[in-house]
């Protein structure tokens, strides 16, 4: 017999869901969806950010990173300095660097508002 000890704190709900998923795994039953799964669009943006940061840290210019991520066809022939794609790449690189430098921990604890936040 396995016993799970769950503290009655603000994370009780998520802990009990995790314990239930653990029990299902032990019983070789389908786990069901993760209660804290990130939306697809968020996951896609995080992946792009990490790839952009990797490319930039390898010494590539923002333009080369954009070519690698989005292809040469999306690159503007003129006006790269004022291009929306350039601004997007810069934001992605900054986000990727924040994740690499420890920001990934924020993904483990979603921001949520509950009754305990007001105490």
Backbone as CSV, one residue per row, in Angstrom:
resi,resn,N_x,N_y,N_z,CA_x,CA_y,CA_z,C_x,C_y,C_z
1,UNK,0.842,-1.177,0.000,0.000,0.000,0.000,0.883,1.235,0.000
2,UNK,0.517,2.188,-0.827,1.235,3.458,-0.915,0.352,4.543,-0.318
3,UNK,0.959,5.397,0.494,0.232,6.489,1.134,0.785,7.806,0.601
4,UNK,-0.112,8.737,0.339,0.282,10.068,-0.114,-0.117,11.066,0.961
5,UNK,0.841,11.859,1.406,0.613,12.872,2.432,0.552,14.236,1.749
6,UNK,-0.616,14.873,1.795,-0.801,16.160,1.127,-1.069,17.260,2.150
7,UNK,-0.242,18.301,2.167,-0.514,19.412,3.080,-1.733,20.209,2.618
8,UNK,-2.472,20.707,3.570,-3.643,21.534,3.261,-3.191,22.986,3.108
9,UNK,-2.658,23.292,1.940,-2.188,24.645,1.665,-2.795,25.129,0.355
10,UNK,-2.315,26.237,-0.141,-2.901,26.813,-1.354,-2.709,25.939,-2.583
11,UNK,-1.778,25.005,-2.534,-1.526,24.110,-3.661,-2.200,22.753,-3.496
12,UNK,-3.111,22.640,-2.536,-3.747,21.349,-2.273,-4.446,20.780,-3.504
13,UNK,-5.184,21.624,-4.220,-5.919,21.138,-5.396,-4.984,20.523,-6.429
14,UNK,-3.919,21.230,-6.743,-3.002,20.726,-7.764,-2.265,19.486,-7.273
15,UNK,-1.945,19.458,-5.970,-1.276,18.278,-5.416,-2.195,17.061,-5.447
16,UNK,-3.472,17.268,-5.148,-4.402,16.135,-5.160,-4.612,15.625,-6.588
17,UNK,-4.631,16.531,-7.557,-4.726,16.102,-8.955,-3.480,15.320,-9.368
18,UNK,-2.323,15.776,-8.912,-1.081,15.060,-9.217,-1.080,13.682,-8.561
19,UNK,-1.580,13.602,-7.329,-1.658,12.306,-6.643,-2.602,11.366,-7.382
20,UNK,-3.703,11.908,-7.877,-4.644,11.079,-8.631,-4.012,10.587,-9.932
21,UNK,-3.252,11.426,-10.608,-2.548,10.994,-11.826,-1.507,9.930,-11.494
22,UNK,-0.835,10.079,-10.356,0.143,9.083,-9.916,-0.538,7.737,-9.679
23,UNK,-1.689,7.757,-9.014,-2.439,6.526,-8.760,-2.844,5.864,-10.077
24,UNK,-3.319,6.680,-11.026,-3.700,6.132,-12.333,-2.508,5.482,-13.025
25,UNK,-1.339,6.105,-12.892,-0.134,5.523,-13.492,0.201,4.190,-12.843
26,UNK,0.073,4.126,-11.521,0.344,2.861,-10.826,-0.624,1.766,-11.251
27,UNK,-1.851,2.155,-11.523,-2.884,1.204,-11.947,-2.849,0.950,-13.455
28,UNK,-1.885,1.568,-14.129,-1.729,1.445,-15.585,-3.003,1.862,-16.321
29,UNK,-3.583,2.938,-15.854,-4.768,3.516,-16.482,-4.358,4.801,-17.203
30,UNK,-5.180,5.272,-18.128,-4.844,6.540,-18.805,-4.763,7.692,-17.799
31,UNK,-3.743,8.516,-17.950,-3.531,9.610,-17.004,-4.507,10.753,-17.198
32,UNK,-4.933,10.965,-18.411,-5.769,12.125,-18.688,-4.895,13.348,-18.878
33,UNK,-5.508,14.476,-19.175,-4.717,15.688,-19.429,-4.070,16.215,-18.150
34,UNK,-2.910,16.804,-18.332,-2.225,17.417,-17.201,-2.994,18.660,-16.768
35,UNK,-3.210,18.836,-15.474,-3.975,20.002,-15.015,-3.241,21.322,-15.232
36,UNK,-1.944,21.267,-15.446,-1.171,22.497,-15.603,-0.539,22.618,-16.977
37,UNK,-1.060,21.895,-17.936,-0.491,21.954,-19.280,-0.623,23.364,-19.850
38,UNK,0.437,23.800,-20.478,0.420,25.114,-21.115,-0.349,25.030,-22.428
39,UNK,-1.018,26.102,-22.795,-1.705,26.105,-24.092,-0.710,25.909,-25.239
40,UNK,-1.186,25.346,-26.332,-0.333,25.049,-27.491,0.398,26.293,-27.982
41,UNK,-0.298,27.416,-28.067,0.314,28.644,-28.574,1.461,29.095,-27.662
42,UNK,1.287,28.963,-26.362,2.345,29.330,-25.415,3.540,28.406,-25.569
43,UNK,3.275,27.104,-25.685,4.379,26.152,-25.879,5.144,26.453,-27.160
44,UNK,4.409,26.770,-28.224,5.056,27.081,-29.499,5.950,28.317,-29.360
45,UNK,5.450,29.342,-28.667,6.238,30.567,-28.484,7.480,30.298,-27.632
46,UNK,7.359,29.473,-26.594,8.517,29.145,-25.758,9.576,28.387,-26.558
47,UNK,9.129,27.468,-27.404,10.065,26.720,-28.251,10.790,27.670,-29.196
48,UNK,10.035,28.574,-29.840,10.663,29.558,-30.731,11.662,30.430,-29.973
49,UNK,11.301,30.838,-28.759,12.187,31.695,-27.965,13.496,30.978,-27.644
50,UNK,13.414,29.718,-27.263,14.635,28.971,-26.945,15.487,28.739,-28.193
51,UNK,14.848,28.462,-29.307,15.598,28.284,-30.558,16.261,29.592,-30.983
52,UNK,15.534,30.698,-30.844,16.093,32.005,-31.201,17.289,32.337,-30.311
53,UNK,17.166,32.085,-29.024,18.279,32.350,-28.101,19.474,31.466,-28.435
54,UNK,19.225,30.197,-28.753,20.322,29.297,-29.137,21.060,29.827,-30.360
55,UNK,20.300,30.226,-31.366,20.925,30.749,-32.581,21.723,32.006,-32.318
56,UNK,21.174,32.891,-31.508,21.855,34.142,-31.197,23.111,33.892,-30.361
57,UNK,23.028,32.968,-29.405,24.193,32.647,-28.571,25.304,31.966,-29.371
58,UNK,24.945,31.362,-30.504,25.951,30.754,-31.384,26.677,31.799,-32.222
59,UNK,26.277,33.060,-32.085,26.951,34.138,-32.797,26.245,34.607,-34.052
60,UNK,25.061,34.116,-34.312,24.306,34.538,-35.491,23.638,35.886,-35.249
61,UNK,23.486,36.643,-36.321,22.787,37.925,-36.233,21.290,37.661,-36.102
62,UNK,20.553,38.706,-35.728,19.101,38.568,-35.642,18.521,38.161,-37.001
63,UNK,19.091,38.708,-38.052,18.625,38.390,-39.405,18.824,36.907,-39.713
64,UNK,19.994,36.368,-39.376,20.268,34.943,-39.612,19.350,34.069,-38.761
65,UNK,19.105,34.489,-37.537,18.195,33.736,-36.662,16.799,33.719,-37.275
66,UNK,16.349,34.862,-37.775,15.029,34.938,-38.411,14.965,34.034,-39.633
67,UNK,16.031,34.011,-40.424,16.068,33.126,-41.589,15.984,31.670,-41.163
68,UNK,16.691,31.327,-40.114,16.677,29.949,-39.636,15.323,29.522,-39.095
69,UNK,14.636,30.424,-38.421,13.348,30.074,-37.816,12.174,30.170,-38.784
70,UNK,12.179,31.197,-39.618,11.003,31.471,-40.445,11.235,31.288,-41.940
71,UNK,12.476,31.036,-42.340,12.769,30.836,-43.754,13.093,32.137,-44.467
72,UNK,13.838,32.011,-45.552,14.284,33.188,-46.302,13.125,33.892,-47.005
73,UNK,12.067,33.168,-47.313,10.944,33.772,-48.039,10.211,34.825,-47.216
74,UNK,10.250,34.704,-45.908,9.556,35.685,-45.054,10.412,36.907,-44.752
75,UNK,11.660,36.865,-45.189,12.572,37.972,-44.910,12.305,39.126,-45.870
76,UNK,12.151,40.338,-45.346,11.956,41.481,-46.247,13.261,41.810,-46.975
77,UNK,13.148,42.121,-48.272,14.344,42.485,-49.038,14.905,43.822,-48.568
78,UNK,13.992,44.720,-48.254,14.411,46.049,-47.794,13.751,46.330,-46.446
79,UNK,14.328,47.227,-45.749,13.707,47.677,-44.510,13.805,46.692,-43.354
80,UNK,14.887,45.929,-43.277,15.047,44.971,-42.184,15.045,45.677,-40.834
81,UNK,15.658,46.850,-40.769,15.764,47.570,-39.491,14.399,47.961,-38.937
82,UNK,13.420,48.138,-39.790,12.081,48.521,-39.332,11.070,47.391,-39.488
83,UNK,11.558,46.215,-39.780,10.677,45.070,-40.028,10.028,44.563,-38.739
84,UNK,8.763,44.161,-38.848,8.076,43.537,-37.714,8.750,42.226,-37.329
85,UNK,9.262,41.514,-38.322,9.929,40.242,-38.058,11.190,40.453,-37.219
86,UNK,11.920,41.544,-37.496,13.115,41.856,-36.703,12.737,42.111,-35.246
87,UNK,11.688,42.887,-35.034,11.234,43.168,-33.667,10.810,41.886,-32.969
88,UNK,10.138,41.016,-33.696,9.691,39.747,-33.112,10.881,38.877,-32.714
89,UNK,11.901,38.815,-33.572,13.086,38.012,-33.272,13.796,38.554,-32.039
90,UNK,13.925,39.856,-31.942,14.588,40.456,-30.776,13.822,40.103,-29.501
91,UNK,12.491,40.195,-29.554,11.686,39.823,-28.378,11.850,38.343,-28.047
92,UNK,11.869,37.492,-29.071,12.030,36.054,-28.836,13.393,35.741,-28.218
93,UNK,14.441,36.390,-28.713,15.779,36.161,-28.154,15.818,36.592,-26.693
94,UNK,15.258,37.754,-26.387,15.244,38.225,-24.992,14.474,37.263,-24.095
95,UNK,13.328,36.791,-24.584,12.537,35.846,-23.800,13.306,34.537,-23.602
96,UNK,13.948,34.057,-24.653,14.733,32.829,-24.555,15.876,32.964,-23.562
97,UNK,16.548,34.100,-23.578,17.647,34.323,-22.630,17.138,34.365,-21.194
98,UNK,15.961,34.981,-20.989,15.373,34.983,-19.637,15.074,33.557,-19.181
99,UNK,14.542,32.743,-20.083,14.248,31.349,-19.732,15.525,30.599,-19.370
100,UNK,16.563,30.784,-20.179,17.833,30.094,-19.949,18.447,30.518,-18.620
101,UNK,18.268,31.772,-18.258,18.881,32.305,-17.031,18.037,32.070,-15.782
102,UNK,17.090,31.172,-15.859,16.324,30.810,-14.670,14.846,31.096,-14.753
103,UNK,14.409,31.774,-15.790,12.996,32.093,-15.923,12.109,30.884,-16.151
104,UNK,12.733,29.756,-16.510,11.954,28.531,-16.725,11.234,28.109,-15.448
105,UNK,11.747,28.520,-14.302,11.109,28.127,-13.041,9.697,28.690,-12.922
106,UNK,9.463,29.840,-13.533,8.124,30.441,-13.496,7.110,29.556,-14.216
107,UNK,7.575,28.729,-15.143,6.668,27.821,-15.848,6.143,26.736,-14.920
108,UNK,6.903,26.431,-13.896,6.498,25.373,-12.973,5.368,25.819,-12.057
109,UNK,5.246,27.102,-11.854,4.196,27.624,-10.988,3.442,28.711,-11.743
110,UNK,2.309,28.321,-12.296,1.487,29.289,-13.025,1.019,30.378,-12.077
111,UNK,0.938,31.580,-12.596,0.338,32.653,-11.804,-1.159,32.409,-11.779
112,UNK,-1.694,32.426,-10.607,-3.141,32.264,-10.503,-3.630,33.090,-9.327
113,UNK,-4.818,33.529,-9.436,-5.401,34.321,-8.359,-6.397,33.439,-7.632
114,UNK,-6.204,33.329,-6.346,-7.176,32.579,-5.559,-7.416,33.313,-4.246
115,UNK,-8.221,32.720,-3.419,-8.628,33.411,-2.195,-7.464,33.674,-1.248
116,UNK,-6.369,32.916,-1.366,-5.240,33.092,-0.463,-4.373,34.285,-0.847
117,UNK,-4.482,34.773,-2.090,-3.684,35.911,-2.521,-4.066,37.197,-1.803
118,UNK,-5.275,37.275,-1.322,-5.752,38.503,-0.695,-5.483,38.537,0.804
119,UNK,-4.970,37.480,1.368,-4.706,37.441,2.811,-3.443,38.170,3.167
